[in-house]
Structure formats: C-alpha cells, structure tokens
C-alpha cells in the first residue's frame, strides 16, 4: 500500500476514496480500525473512523492507531481527512489530531486545506468560503454540533493547537508547486506544525498535490487528494488501476 487515509467519518471517507480511485489507484475503504492486513492489490487504504465530535483525547488515540496500522501496511504518505466545511469547535478535533499525527511522524509544515472548489468550498487568504459566502455566514454557524462562527481558518485552528498555524496564500499557489514546497519548508522552519493553504480552483489543488509528492503527512478535505494519485503513478510509470473502490469492515 502506498497511500493511507485517516478519515474522521464514514461519509468523508467515501468521498476521498472516490477521489483517489478516480485518480487511478486501487482503493479500499475500511469501516473502523482494521483487524487484519489489507489486500495485496490495495494501493490506497482509507480508514473510516467516527472521531469528528468525540472527545479530543479519544480522537487522537483512534487516529494514531489507524496511523500505526497504515504504516504496518507499508504506506509512505498519510492524509488526515476532515470535512470541507472544517466541522469542529474551539475544543477540536482537527488541530489536536493533526498535531498528534505530525508529532508521531516527526514533521512540521503540514498542509491543512479543506478546499474543494468543484463543490463550492474555496479558501482565500486563509478564509473558507461556501459558494459566495464566508463559512460563518453560510448556515454552518447554526450547526447543532460544530457551529462554525469564524471563517478565518488560521484563527480557528489556532484555538485547537499548541504550535503556531501558518498560511500559504493564493499568490504563492499561482507561482507553482516549487514555490508551494518552499513556503511549506519555511513554515516548518518557523515551527508551524499545520499550515492553511489557499485554493480557489481545482487547478490550485493539482498544484498543491504536485508540491506534496513524497511528503509524509497532509490534511484536508477530499479535494486535497485530487493531485496525489498521479504522484504515485508517475514514480514507476505505473498505469491506473482498473476497477471500483472496495469496502472492508473493520473492528468497529
């Protein structure tokens, strides 16, 4: 297995599994923490947890278990997948889980990008838009579990994290993947564990995806996976895998 995804709910796991499978990788979605090895043909494995709205400590523990299992399957890159509307509260869980995964992997300068412009979710100057409305004016401010009252993702994420939160703004994205990679390296040098990354079009997500080739960890919505399969396919000149996404039941 090349690519491993830890998703904080089943629906989101299905979304990113679909995105990766369309990109050409043989993809299997696991319902809960798996209890046995992945199929040998699996190139991308998605572990679907139910960790979005549980206490942060529990979400961290489950996510680290999923990470350890994915590492045991040989994964070289990991994605923490959450909702494109950044569903969370000041108490978590996106920041806490993201930092815990980064600490386990020993990395900083980790992308945080819930954008998926095809579905109307865009990020500009660190602010999340739903269509033409700021997130906190889109109806999400009335969410019964995770009311989103601030569209400034850098500020919202900072409420959940111990380390500073960085920003790679849209002008840098327009300069190409090399500029994005440099900006992330600079963020890591400043001690910023998670970095909000702007994206206003799907082309921006492809640029970001190219910049993330070989990076151990990234976080975001399903759109962040748009550019990832081609990195793996390009490595060995492999052809896209045939067939649909599979689903396996885990232990939960």
JSON list of C-alpha atoms in Angstrom, two decimals:
[
{"chain": "A", "resi": 1, "resn": "UNK", "atom": "CA", "xyz": [0.00, 0.00, 0.00]},
{"chain": "A", "resi": 2, "resn": "UNK", "atom": "CA", "xyz": [1.33, 3.45, -0.95]},
{"chain": "A", "resi": 3, "resn": "UNK", "atom": "CA", "xyz": [-1.20, 5.96, 0.39]},
{"chain": "A", "resi": 4, "resn": "UNK", "atom": "CA", "xyz": [-3.05, 5.82, 3.71]},
{"chain": "A", "resi": 5, "resn": "UNK", "atom": "CA", "xyz": [-6.00, 8.00, 4.74]},
{"chain": "A", "resi": 6, "resn": "UNK", "atom": "CA", "xyz": [-7.43, 8.50, 8.22]},
{"chain": "A", "resi": 7, "resn": "UNK", "atom": "CA", "xyz": [-10.96, 9.92, 7.90]},
{"chain": "A", "resi": 8, "resn": "UNK", "atom": "CA", "xyz": [-12.96, 11.33, 10.79]},
{"chain": "A", "resi": 9, "resn": "UNK", "atom": "CA", "xyz": [-16.29, 9.99, 9.50]},
{"chain": "A", "resi": 10, "resn": "UNK", "atom": "CA", "xyz": [-17.68, 7.43, 7.07]},
{"chain": "A", "resi": 11, "resn": "UNK", "atom": "CA", "xyz": [-19.19, 9.84, 4.54]},
{"chain": "A", "resi": 12, "resn": "UNK", "atom": "CA", "xyz": [-15.96, 11.79, 4.23]},
{"chain": "A", "resi": 13, "resn": "UNK", "atom": "CA", "xyz": [-14.02, 8.56, 3.91]},
{"chain": "A", "resi": 14, "resn": "UNK", "atom": "CA", "xyz": [-16.25, 7.55, 0.99]},
{"chain": "A", "resi": 15, "resn": "UNK", "atom": "CA", "xyz": [-15.73, 10.94, -0.67]},
{"chain": "A", "resi": 16, "resn": "UNK", "atom": "CA", "xyz": [-11.95, 10.78, -0.57]},
{"chain": "A", "resi": 17, "resn": "UNK", "atom": "CA", "xyz": [-11.94, 7.10, -1.56]},
{"chain": "A", "resi": 18, "resn": "UNK", "atom": "CA", "xyz": [-13.91, 8.05, -4.67]},
{"chain": "A", "resi": 19, "resn": "UNK", "atom": "CA", "xyz": [-11.50, 10.89, -5.45]},
{"chain": "A", "resi": 20, "resn": "UNK", "atom": "CA", "xyz": [-8.43, 8.65, -5.12]},
{"chain": "A", "resi": 21, "resn": "UNK", "atom": "CA", "xyz": [-9.97, 5.76, -7.07]},
{"chain": "A", "resi": 22, "resn": "UNK", "atom": "CA", "xyz": [-10.88, 8.12, -9.92]},
{"chain": "A", "resi": 23, "resn": "UNK", "atom": "CA", "xyz": [-7.25, 9.22, -9.90]},
{"chain": "A", "resi": 24, "resn": "UNK", "atom": "CA", "xyz": [-6.17, 5.69, -10.75]},
{"chain": "A", "resi": 25, "resn": "UNK", "atom": "CA", "xyz": [-5.14, 3.96, -7.53]},
{"chain": "A", "resi": 26, "resn": "UNK", "atom": "CA", "xyz": [-6.67, 0.67, -6.41]},
{"chain": "A", "resi": 27, "resn": "UNK", "atom": "CA", "xyz": [-8.53, 1.84, -3.31]},
{"chain": "A", "resi": 28, "resn": "UNK", "atom": "CA", "xyz": [-10.10, 0.07, -0.33]},
{"chain": "A", "resi": 29, "resn": "UNK", "atom": "CA", "xyz": [-12.19, 1.72, 2.37]},
{"chain": "A", "resi": 30, "resn": "UNK", "atom": "CA", "xyz": [-12.09, 0.11, 5.81]},
{"chain": "A", "resi": 31, "resn": "UNK", "atom": "CA", "xyz": [-15.01, 0.62, 8.19]},
{"chain": "A", "resi": 32, "resn": "UNK", "atom": "CA", "xyz": [-13.38, 1.20, 11.53]},
{"chain": "A", "resi": 33, "resn": "UNK", "atom": "CA", "xyz": [-9.92, 0.14, 12.65]},
{"chain": "A", "resi": 34, "resn": "UNK", "atom": "CA", "xyz": [-8.92, -2.92, 10.59]},
{"chain": "A", "resi": 35, "resn": "UNK", "atom": "CA", "xyz": [-8.13, -6.16, 12.37]},
{"chain": "A", "resi": 36, "resn": "UNK", "atom": "CA", "xyz": [-6.16, -7.84, 9.58]},
{"chain": "A", "resi": 37, "resn": "UNK", "atom": "CA", "xyz": [-3.79, -6.85, 6.75]},
{"chain": "A", "resi": 38, "resn": "UNK", "atom": "CA", "xyz": [-5.02, -5.02, 3.67]},
{"chain": "A", "resi": 39, "resn": "UNK", "atom": "CA", "xyz": [-5.50, -6.90, 0.39]},
{"chain": "A", "resi": 40, "resn": "UNK", "atom": "CA", "xyz": [-2.25, -7.23, -1.54]},
{"chain": "A", "resi": 41, "resn": "UNK", "atom": "CA", "xyz": [-3.73, -5.34, -4.51]},
{"chain": "A", "resi": 42, "resn": "UNK", "atom": "CA", "xyz": [-4.59, -2.26, -2.43]},
{"chain": "A", "resi": 43, "resn": "UNK", "atom": "CA", "xyz": [-2.60, 0.87, -3.35]},
{"chain": "A", "resi": 44, "resn": "UNK", "atom": "CA", "xyz": [-4.60, 3.30, -1.20]},
{"chain": "A", "resi": 45, "resn": "UNK", "atom": "CA", "xyz": [-6.34, 2.46, 2.07]},
{"chain": "A", "resi": 46, "resn": "UNK", "atom": "CA", "xyz": [-8.93, 4.66, 3.75]},
{"chain": "A", "resi": 47, "resn": "UNK", "atom": "CA", "xyz": [-9.72, 4.03, 7.42]},
{"chain": "A", "resi": 48, "resn": "UNK", "atom": "CA", "xyz": [-13.17, 5.42, 8.26]},
{"chain": "A", "resi": 49, "resn": "UNK", "atom": "CA", "xyz": [-13.41, 6.42, 11.92]},
{"chain": "A", "resi": 50, "resn": "UNK", "atom": "CA", "xyz": [-16.21, 8.18, 13.85]},
{"chain": "A", "resi": 51, "resn": "UNK", "atom": "CA", "xyz": [-13.94, 10.67, 15.55]},
{"chain": "A", "resi": 52, "resn": "UNK", "atom": "CA", "xyz": [-15.22, 14.06, 14.44]},
{"chain": "A", "resi": 53, "resn": "UNK", "atom": "CA", "xyz": [-17.25, 15.01, 17.51]},
{"chain": "A", "resi": 54, "resn": "UNK", "atom": "CA", "xyz": [-15.89, 12.72, 20.23]},
{"chain": "A", "resi": 55, "resn": "UNK", "atom": "CA", "xyz": [-13.51, 13.98, 22.97]},
{"chain": "A", "resi": 56, "resn": "UNK", "atom": "CA", "xyz": [-10.17, 15.04, 21.51]},
{"chain": "A", "resi": 57, "resn": "UNK", "atom": "CA", "xyz": [-8.17, 12.50, 23.52]},
{"chain": "A", "resi": 58, "resn": "UNK", "atom": "CA", "xyz": [-10.26, 9.66, 22.09]},
{"chain": "A", "resi": 59, "resn": "UNK", "atom": "CA", "xyz": [-9.98, 11.02, 18.56]},
{"chain": "A", "resi": 60, "resn": "UNK", "atom": "CA", "xyz": [-6.20, 11.23, 18.91]},
{"chain": "A", "resi": 61, "resn": "UNK", "atom": "CA", "xyz": [-5.95, 7.67, 20.24]},
{"chain": "A", "resi": 62, "resn": "UNK", "atom": "CA", "xyz": [-8.07, 6.22, 17.43]},
{"chain": "A", "resi": 63, "resn": "UNK", "atom": "CA", "xyz": [-6.25, 8.22, 14.76]},
{"chain": "A", "resi": 64, "resn": "UNK", "atom": "CA", "xyz": [-2.83, 7.13, 16.00]},
{"chain": "A", "resi": 65, "resn": "UNK", "atom": "CA", "xyz": [-3.99, 3.51, 15.98]},
{"chain": "A", "resi": 66, "resn": "UNK", "atom": "CA", "xyz": [-5.10, 3.95, 12.38]},
{"chain": "A", "resi": 67, "resn": "UNK", "atom": "CA", "xyz": [-1.76, 5.54, 11.52]},
{"chain": "A", "resi": 68, "resn": "UNK", "atom": "CA", "xyz": [0.16, 2.64, 13.05]},
{"chain": "A", "resi": 69, "resn": "UNK", "atom": "CA", "xyz": [-1.90, 0.13, 11.08]},
{"chain": "A", "resi": 70, "resn": "UNK", "atom": "CA", "xyz": [-1.39, 2.02, 7.82]},
{"chain": "A", "resi": 71, "resn": "UNK", "atom": "CA", "xyz": [2.35, 2.23, 8.49]},
{"chain": "A", "resi": 72, "resn": "UNK", "atom": "CA", "xyz": [2.39, -1.53, 9.01]},
{"chain": "A", "resi": 73, "resn": "UNK", "atom": "CA", "xyz": [0.83, -1.92, 5.54]},
{"chain": "A", "resi": 74, "resn": "UNK", "atom": "CA", "xyz": [3.79, -0.07, 4.02]},
{"chain": "A", "resi": 75, "resn": "UNK", "atom": "CA", "xyz": [2.19, 3.34, 3.45]},
{"chain": "A", "resi": 76, "resn": "UNK", "atom": "CA", "xyz": [4.63, 6.13, 2.65]},
{"chain": "A", "resi": 77, "resn": "UNK", "atom": "CA", "xyz": [2.20, 9.06, 2.69]},
{"chain": "A", "resi": 78, "resn": "UNK", "atom": "CA", "xyz": [-0.71, 9.75, 5.03]},
{"chain": "A", "resi": 79, "resn": "UNK", "atom": "CA", "xyz": [-3.76, 12.00, 4.81]},
{"chain": "A", "resi": 80, "resn": "UNK", "atom": "CA", "xyz": [-5.91, 13.13, 7.72]},
{"chain": "A", "resi": 81, "resn": "UNK", "atom": "CA", "xyz": [-9.29, 13.75, 6.08]},
{"chain": "A", "resi": 82, "resn": "UNK", "atom": "CA", "xyz": [-11.94, 16.02, 7.61]},
{"chain": "A", "resi": 83, "resn": "UNK", "atom": "CA", "xyz": [-14.96, 17.89, 6.30]},
{"chain": "A", "resi": 84, "resn": "UNK", "atom": "CA", "xyz": [-14.65, 20.60, 3.65]},
{"chain": "A", "resi": 85, "resn": "UNK", "atom": "CA", "xyz": [-16.57, 22.91, 6.00]},
{"chain": "A", "resi": 86, "resn": "UNK", "atom": "CA", "xyz": [-13.94, 22.30, 8.71]},
{"chain": "A", "resi": 87, "resn": "UNK", "atom": "CA", "xyz": [-16.55, 20.96, 11.13]},
{"chain": "A", "resi": 88, "resn": "UNK", "atom": "CA", "xyz": [-15.02, 21.45, 14.57]},
{"chain": "A", "resi": 89, "resn": "UNK", "atom": "CA", "xyz": [-15.26, 23.54, 17.71]},
{"chain": "A", "resi": 90, "resn": "UNK", "atom": "CA", "xyz": [-12.59, 25.54, 19.54]},
{"chain": "A", "resi": 91, "resn": "UNK", "atom": "CA", "xyz": [-12.06, 22.34, 21.56]},
{"chain": "A", "resi": 92, "resn": "UNK", "atom": "CA", "xyz": [-11.20, 20.26, 18.47]},
{"chain": "A", "resi": 93, "resn": "UNK", "atom": "CA", "xyz": [-10.68, 17.83, 16.98]},
{"chain": "A", "resi": 94, "resn": "UNK", "atom": "CA", "xyz": [-8.92, 18.83, 13.76]},
{"chain": "A", "resi": 95, "resn": "UNK", "atom": "CA", "xyz": [-5.98, 20.65, 15.32]},
{"chain": "A", "resi": 96, "resn": "UNK", "atom": "CA", "xyz": [-5.32, 18.15, 18.07]},
{"chain": "A", "resi": 97, "resn": "UNK", "atom": "CA", "xyz": [-5.41, 15.13, 15.75]},
{"chain": "A", "resi": 98, "resn": "UNK", "atom": "CA", "xyz": [-3.32, 16.89, 13.11]},
{"chain": "A", "resi": 99, "resn": "UNK", "atom": "CA", "xyz": [-0.63, 17.81, 15.64]},
{"chain": "A", "resi": 100, "resn": "UNK", "atom": "CA", "xyz": [-0.62, 14.30, 17.13]},
{"chain": "A", "resi": 101, "resn": "UNK", "atom": "CA", "xyz": [-0.14, 12.69, 13.71]},
{"chain": "A", "resi": 102, "resn": "UNK", "atom": "CA", "xyz": [2.59, 15.20, 12.84]},
{"chain": "A", "resi": 103, "resn": "UNK", "atom": "CA", "xyz": [4.38, 14.51, 16.13]},
{"chain": "A", "resi": 104, "resn": "UNK", "atom": "CA", "xyz": [4.24, 10.75, 15.57]},
{"chain": "A", "resi": 105, "resn": "UNK", "atom": "CA", "xyz": [5.75, 11.21, 12.10]},
{"chain": "A", "resi": 106, "resn": "UNK", "atom": "CA", "xyz": [8.22, 13.90, 13.20]},
{"chain": "A", "resi": 107, "resn": "UNK", "atom": "CA", "xyz": [7.10, 16.55, 10.69]},
{"chain": "A", "resi": 108, "resn": "UNK", "atom": "CA", "xyz": [6.08, 20.21, 10.60]},
{"chain": "A", "resi": 109, "resn": "UNK", "atom": "CA", "xyz": [4.85, 22.48, 7.82]},
{"chain": "A", "resi": 110, "resn": "UNK", "atom": "CA", "xyz": [1.87, 20.17, 7.25]},
{"chain": "A", "resi": 111, "resn": "UNK", "atom": "CA", "xyz": [-0.79, 21.29, 4.77]},
{"chain": "A", "resi": 112, "resn": "UNK", "atom": "CA", "xyz": [-4.29, 21.98, 6.12]},
{"chain": "A", "resi": 113, "resn": "UNK", "atom": "CA", "xyz": [-6.59, 22.53, 3.14]},
{"chain": "A", "resi": 114, "resn": "UNK", "atom": "CA", "xyz": [-10.30, 21.63, 3.25]},
{"chain": "A", "resi": 115, "resn": "UNK", "atom": "CA", "xyz": [-10.97, 23.33, -0.10]},
{"chain": "A", "resi": 116, "resn": "UNK", "atom": "CA", "xyz": [-12.83, 21.59, -2.92]},
{"chain": "A", "resi": 117, "resn": "UNK", "atom": "CA", "xyz": [-13.83, 24.27, -5.45]},
{"chain": "A", "resi": 118, "resn": "UNK", "atom": "CA", "xyz": [-15.93, 21.85, -7.54]},
{"chain": "A", "resi": 119, "resn": "UNK", "atom": "CA", "xyz": [-18.27, 21.57, -4.55]},
{"chain": "A", "resi": 120, "resn": "UNK", "atom": "CA", "xyz": [-18.14, 25.30, -3.77]},
{"chain": "A", "resi": 121, "resn": "UNK", "atom": "CA", "xyz": [-15.56, 25.21, -0.97]},
{"chain": "A", "resi": 122, "resn": "UNK", "atom": "CA", "xyz": [-12.70, 27.63, -1.57]},
{"chain": "A", "resi": 123, "resn": "UNK", "atom": "CA", "xyz": [-10.03, 29.21, 0.63]},
{"chain": "A", "resi": 124, "resn": "UNK", "atom": "CA", "xyz": [-8.63, 32.69, 0.05]},
{"chain": "A", "resi": 125, "resn": "UNK", "atom": "CA", "xyz": [-6.21, 34.43, 2.42]},
{"chain": "A", "resi": 126, "resn": "UNK", "atom": "CA", "xyz": [-6.97, 31.72, 4.93]},
{"chain": "A", "resi": 127, "resn": "UNK", "atom": "CA", "xyz": [-10.75, 32.32, 4.87]},
{"chain": "A", "resi": 128, "resn": "UNK", "atom": "CA", "xyz": [-13.11, 29.49, 3.94]},
{"chain": "A", "resi": 129, "resn": "UNK", "atom": "CA", "xyz": [-15.97, 30.27, 1.57]},
{"chain": "A", "resi": 130, "resn": "UNK", "atom": "CA", "xyz": [-19.05, 28.16, 0.80]},
{"chain": "A", "resi": 131, "resn": "UNK", "atom": "CA", "xyz": [-20.10, 29.38, -2.61]},
{"chain": "A", "resi": 132, "resn": "UNK", "atom": "CA", "xyz": [-20.01, 33.17, -2.40]},
{"chain": "A", "resi": 133, "resn": "UNK", "atom": "CA", "xyz": [-20.48, 33.29, 1.37]},
{"chain": "A", "resi": 134, "resn": "UNK", "atom": "CA", "xyz": [-17.99, 33.21, 4.19]},
{"chain": "A", "resi": 135, "resn": "UNK", "atom": "CA", "xyz": [-18.27, 29.98, 6.17]},
{"chain": "A", "resi": 136, "resn": "UNK", "atom": "CA", "xyz": [-19.75, 31.75, 9.21]},
{"chain": "A", "resi": 137, "resn": "UNK", "atom": "CA", "xyz": [-22.49, 33.26, 7.00]},
{"chain": "A", "resi": 138, "resn": "UNK", "atom": "CA", "xyz": [-23.32, 30.06, 5.10]},
{"chain": "A", "resi": 139, "resn": "UNK", "atom": "CA", "xyz": [-25.59, 28.42, 7.67]},
{"chain": "A", "resi": 140, "resn": "UNK", "atom": "CA", "xyz": [-22.73, 26.49, 9.25]},
{"chain": "A", "resi": 141, "resn": "UNK", "atom": "CA", "xyz": [-22.81, 28.96, 12.12]},
{"chain": "A", "resi": 142, "resn": "UNK", "atom": "CA", "xyz": [-26.04, 27.20, 13.15]},
{"chain": "A", "resi": 143, "resn": "UNK", "atom": "CA", "xyz": [-24.66, 23.65, 13.05]},
{"chain": "A", "resi": 144, "resn": "UNK", "atom": "CA", "xyz": [-26.01, 21.80, 16.14]},
{"chain": "A", "resi": 145, "resn": "UNK", "atom": "CA", "xyz": [-22.74, 20.02, 16.98]},
{"chain": "A", "resi": 146, "resn": "UNK", "atom": "CA", "xyz": [-19.97, 22.07, 15.40]},
{"chain": "A", "resi": 147, "resn": "UNK", "atom": "CA", "xyz": [-21.15, 25.66, 14.82]},
{"chain": "A", "resi": 148, "resn": "UNK", "atom": "CA", "xyz": [-18.60, 27.43, 12.63]},
{"chain": "A", "resi": 149, "resn": "UNK", "atom": "CA", "xyz": [-18.66, 31.06, 13.74]},
{"chain": "A", "resi": 150, "resn": "UNK", "atom": "CA", "xyz": [-15.37, 32.18, 12.17]},
{"chain": "A", "resi": 151, "resn": "UNK", "atom": "CA", "xyz": [-14.30, 31.74, 8.53]},
{"chain": "A", "resi": 152, "resn": "UNK", "atom": "CA", "xyz": [-10.67, 32.55, 9.35]},
{"chain": "A", "resi": 153, "resn": "UNK", "atom": "CA", "xyz": [-9.29, 29.02, 9.44]},
{"chain": "A", "resi": 154, "resn": "UNK", "atom": "CA", "xyz": [-5.91, 30.11, 10.71]},
{"chain": "A", "resi": 155, "resn": "UNK", "atom": "CA", "xyz": [-7.51, 31.77, 13.71]},
{"chain": "A", "resi": 156, "resn": "UNK", "atom": "CA", "xyz": [-9.98, 28.90, 14.31]},
{"chain": "A", "resi": 157, "resn": "UNK", "atom": "CA", "xyz": [-7.29, 26.23, 14.06]},
{"chain": "A", "resi": 158, "resn": "UNK", "atom": "CA", "xyz": [-5.05, 28.17, 16.45]},
{"chain": "A", "resi": 159, "resn": "UNK", "atom": "CA", "xyz": [-7.68, 27.65, 19.16]},
{"chain": "A", "resi": 160, "resn": "UNK", "atom": "CA", "xyz": [-7.07, 23.89, 18.87]},
{"chain": "A", "resi": 161, "resn": "UNK", "atom": "CA", "xyz": [-3.29, 23.74, 18.53]},
{"chain": "A", "resi": 162, "resn": "UNK", "atom": "CA", "xyz": [-0.20, 24.19, 20.66]},
{"chain": "A", "resi": 163, "resn": "UNK", "atom": "CA", "xyz": [2.11, 25.38, 17.89]},
{"chain": "A", "resi": 164, "resn": "UNK", "atom": "CA", "xyz": [1.64, 28.38, 15.55]},
{"chain": "A", "resi": 165, "resn": "UNK", "atom": "CA", "xyz": [-0.55, 27.98, 12.47]},
{"chain": "A", "resi": 166, "resn": "UNK", "atom": "CA", "xyz": [0.91, 29.08, 9.14]},
{"chain": "A", "resi": 167, "resn": "UNK", "atom": "CA", "xyz": [-0.56, 30.30, 5.85]},
{"chain": "A", "resi": 168, "resn": "UNK", "atom": "CA", "xyz": [0.41, 29.74, 2.24]},
{"chain": "A", "resi": 169, "resn": "UNK", "atom": "CA", "xyz": [-1.66, 32.35, 0.41]},
{"chain": "A", "resi": 170, "resn": "UNK", "atom": "CA", "xyz": [-3.04, 32.19, -3.13]},
{"chain": "A", "resi": 171, "resn": "UNK", "atom": "CA", "xyz": [-0.32, 34.30, -4.82]},
{"chain": "A", "resi": 172, "resn": "UNK", "atom": "CA", "xyz": [2.21, 31.63, -3.82]},
{"chain": "A", "resi": 173, "resn": "UNK", "atom": "CA", "xyz": [-0.02, 28.87, -5.23]},
{"chain": "A", "resi": 174, "resn": "UNK", "atom": "CA", "xyz": [-0.08, 30.69, -8.56]},
{"chain": "A", "resi": 175, "resn": "UNK", "atom": "CA", "xyz": [3.73, 30.56, -8.68]},
{"chain": "A", "resi": 176, "resn": "UNK", "atom": "CA", "xyz": [3.63, 26.78, -8.93]},
{"chain": "A", "resi": 177, "resn": "UNK", "atom": "CA", "xyz": [4.42, 23.65, -6.95]},
{"chain": "A", "resi": 178, "resn": "UNK", "atom": "CA", "xyz": [8.07, 24.52, -6.27]},
{"chain": "A", "resi": 179, "resn": "UNK", "atom": "CA", "xyz": [7.02, 27.80, -4.63]},
{"chain": "A", "resi": 180, "resn": "UNK", "atom": "CA", "xyz": [4.43, 25.97, -2.53]},
{"chain": "A", "resi": 181, "resn": "UNK", "atom": "CA", "xyz": [7.00, 23.43, -1.37]},
{"chain": "A", "resi": 182, "resn": "UNK", "atom": "CA", "xyz": [9.44, 26.22, -0.41]},
{"chain": "A", "resi": 183, "resn": "UNK", "atom": "CA", "xyz": [6.71, 28.01, 1.54]},
{"chain": "A", "resi": 184, "resn": "UNK", "atom": "CA", "xyz": [5.87, 24.84, 3.46]},
{"chain": "A", "resi": 185, "resn": "UNK", "atom": "CA", "xyz": [9.55, 24.24, 4.24]},
{"chain": "A", "resi": 186, "resn": "UNK", "atom": "CA", "xyz": [9.83, 27.82, 5.51]},
{"chain": "A", "resi": 187, "resn": "UNK", "atom": "CA", "xyz": [6.73, 27.31, 7.68]},
{"chain": "A", "resi": 188, "resn": "UNK", "atom": "CA", "xyz": [8.32, 24.19, 9.15]},
{"chain": "A", "resi": 189, "resn": "UNK", "atom": "CA", "xyz": [11.45, 26.20, 9.89]},
{"chain": "A", "resi": 190, "resn": "UNK", "atom": "CA", "xyz": [9.36, 28.69, 11.85]},
{"chain": "A", "resi": 191, "resn": "UNK", "atom": "CA", "xyz": [7.92, 25.84, 13.93]},
{"chain": "A", "resi": 192, "resn": "UNK", "atom": "CA", "xyz": [4.45, 25.94, 12.35]},
{"chain": "A", "resi": 193, "resn": "UNK", "atom": "CA", "xyz": [3.05, 22.41, 12.51]},
{"chain": "A", "resi": 194, "resn": "UNK", "atom": "CA", "xyz": [-0.15, 23.00, 10.50]},
{"chain": "A", "resi": 195, "resn": "UNK", "atom": "CA", "xyz": [-0.37, 25.43, 7.58]},
{"chain": "A", "resi": 196, "resn": "UNK", "atom": "CA", "xyz": [-3.59, 26.66, 5.99]},
{"chain": "A", "resi": 197, "resn": "UNK", "atom": "CA", "xyz": [-3.18, 26.61, 2.20]},
{"chain": "A", "resi": 198, "resn": "UNK", "atom": "CA", "xyz": [-5.38, 28.67, -0.14]},
{"chain": "A", "resi": 199, "resn": "UNK", "atom": "CA", "xyz": [-7.14, 27.12, -3.14]},
{"chain": "A", "resi": 200, "resn": "UNK", "atom": "CA", "xyz": [-9.75, 28.84, -5.30]},
{"chain": "A", "resi": 201, "resn": "UNK", "atom": "CA", "xyz": [-9.85, 26.33, -8.18]},
{"chain": "A", "resi": 202, "resn": "UNK", "atom": "CA", "xyz": [-9.29, 22.62, -8.72]},
{"chain": "A", "resi": 203, "resn": "UNK", "atom": "CA", "xyz": [-6.17, 23.58, -10.68]},
{"chain": "A", "resi": 204, "resn": "UNK", "atom": "CA", "xyz": [-4.81, 25.03, -7.44]},
{"chain": "A", "resi": 205, "resn": "UNK", "atom": "CA", "xyz": [-5.36, 21.67, -5.75]},
{"chain": "A", "resi": 206, "resn": "UNK", "atom": "CA", "xyz": [-3.39, 19.96, -8.52]},
{"chain": "A", "resi": 207, "resn": "UNK", "atom": "CA", "xyz": [-0.51, 22.39, -7.95]},
{"chain": "A", "resi": 208, "resn": "UNK", "atom": "CA", "xyz": [-0.64, 21.68, -4.23]},
{"chain": "A", "resi": 209, "resn": "UNK", "atom": "CA", "xyz": [-0.79, 17.94, -4.89]},
{"chain": "A", "resi": 210, "resn": "UNK", "atom": "CA", "xyz": [2.34, 18.10, -7.03]},
{"chain": "A", "resi": 211, "resn": "UNK", "atom": "CA", "xyz": [4.11, 20.02, -4.26]},
{"chain": "A", "resi": 212, "resn": "UNK", "atom": "CA", "xyz": [3.23, 17.25, -1.82]},
{"chain": "A", "resi": 213, "resn": "UNK", "atom": "CA", "xyz": [4.96, 14.42, -3.67]},
{"chain": "A", "resi": 214, "resn": "UNK", "atom": "CA", "xyz": [6.92, 12.44, -1.07]},
{"chain": "A", "resi": 215, "resn": "UNK", "atom": "CA", "xyz": [5.60, 14.48, 1.88]},
{"chain": "A", "resi": 216, "resn": "UNK", "atom": "CA", "xyz": [4.77, 12.17, 4.82]},
{"chain": "A", "resi": 217, "resn": "UNK", "atom": "CA", "xyz": [1.59, 13.91, 6.03]},
{"chain": "A", "resi": 218, "resn": "UNK", "atom": "CA", "xyz": [-1.09, 16.27, 4.78]},
{"chain": "A", "resi": 219, "resn": "UNK", "atom": "CA", "xyz": [-4.57, 17.15, 5.99]},
{"chain": "A", "resi": 220, "resn": "UNK", "atom": "CA", "xyz": [-7.72, 18.41, 4.35]},
{"chain": "A", "resi": 221, "resn": "UNK", "atom": "CA", "xyz": [-10.99, 17.58, 2.64]},
{"chain": "A", "resi": 222, "resn": "UNK", "atom": "CA", "xyz": [-11.39, 15.09, -0.18]},
{"chain": "A", "resi": 223, "resn": "UNK", "atom": "CA", "xyz": [-10.27, 17.70, -2.71]},
{"chain": "A", "resi": 224, "resn": "UNK", "atom": "CA", "xyz": [-6.72, 17.64, -1.36]},
{"chain": "A", "resi": 225, "resn": "UNK", "atom": "CA", "xyz": [-6.37, 14.15, -2.85]},
{"chain": "A", "resi": 226, "resn": "UNK", "atom": "CA", "xyz": [-7.00, 15.28, -6.43]},
{"chain": "A", "resi": 227, "resn": "UNK", "atom": "CA", "xyz": [-3.32, 15.53, -7.28]},
{"chain": "A", "resi": 228, "resn": "UNK", "atom": "CA", "xyz": [-1.95, 12.69, -5.15]},
{"chain": "A", "resi": 229, "resn": "UNK", "atom": "CA", "xyz": [-2.54, 9.57, -7.32]},
{"chain": "A", "resi": 230, "resn": "UNK", "atom": "CA", "xyz": [-0.54, 10.95, -10.23]},
{"chain": "A", "resi": 231, "resn": "UNK", "atom": "CA", "xyz": [2.49, 11.32, -7.94]},
{"chain": "A", "resi": 232, "resn": "UNK", "atom": "CA", "xyz": [2.46, 7.60, -7.19]},
{"chain": "A", "resi": 233, "resn": "UNK", "atom": "CA", "xyz": [1.63, 6.58, -10.76]},
{"chain": "A", "resi": 234, "resn": "UNK", "atom": "CA", "xyz": [4.47, 8.75, -12.04]},
{"chain": "A", "resi": 235, "resn": "UNK", "atom": "CA", "xyz": [7.04, 7.14, -9.74]},
{"chain": "A", "resi": 236, "resn": "UNK", "atom": "CA", "xyz": [7.28, 3.83, -11.54]},
{"chain": "A", "resi": 237, "resn": "UNK", "atom": "CA", "xyz": [5.45, 4.54, -14.75]},
{"chain": "A", "resi": 238, "resn": "UNK", "atom": "CA", "xyz": [2.51, 2.53, -13.44]},
{"chain": "A", "resi": 239, "resn": "UNK", "atom": "CA", "xyz": [-0.82, 2.53, -15.25]},
{"chain": "A", "resi": 240, "resn": "UNK", "atom": "CA", "xyz": [-4.01, 3.49, -13.43]},
{"chain": "A", "resi": 241, "resn": "UNK", "atom": "CA", "xyz": [-5.59, 0.55, -11.62]},
{"chain": "A", "resi": 242, "resn": "UNK", "atom": "CA", "xyz": [-8.87, -0.79, -13.04]},
{"chain": "A", "resi": 243, "resn": "UNK", "atom": "CA", "xyz": [-11.99, -1.43, -11.03]},
{"chain": "A", "resi": 244, "resn": "UNK", "atom": "CA", "xyz": [-14.07, 0.37, -8.40]},
{"chain": "A", "resi": 245, "resn": "UNK", "atom": "CA", "xyz": [-13.31, 1.16, -4.81]},
{"chain": "A", "resi": 246, "resn": "UNK", "atom": "CA", "xyz": [-13.76, -1.73, -2.38]},
{"chain": "A", "resi": 247, "resn": "UNK", "atom": "CA", "xyz": [-15.10, -1.66, 1.16]},
{"chain": "A", "resi": 248, "resn": "UNK", "atom": "CA", "xyz": [-13.93, -3.86, 4.06]},
{"chain": "A", "resi": 249, "resn": "UNK", "atom": "CA", "xyz": [-15.43, -3.94, 7.55]},
{"chain": "A", "resi": 250, "resn": "UNK", "atom": "CA", "xyz": [-13.01, -3.25, 10.41]},
{"chain": "A", "resi": 251, "resn": "UNK", "atom": "CA", "xyz": [-13.36, -3.98, 14.09]},
{"chain": "A", "resi": 252, "resn": "UNK", "atom": "CA", "xyz": [-15.70, -1.12, 14.98]}
]
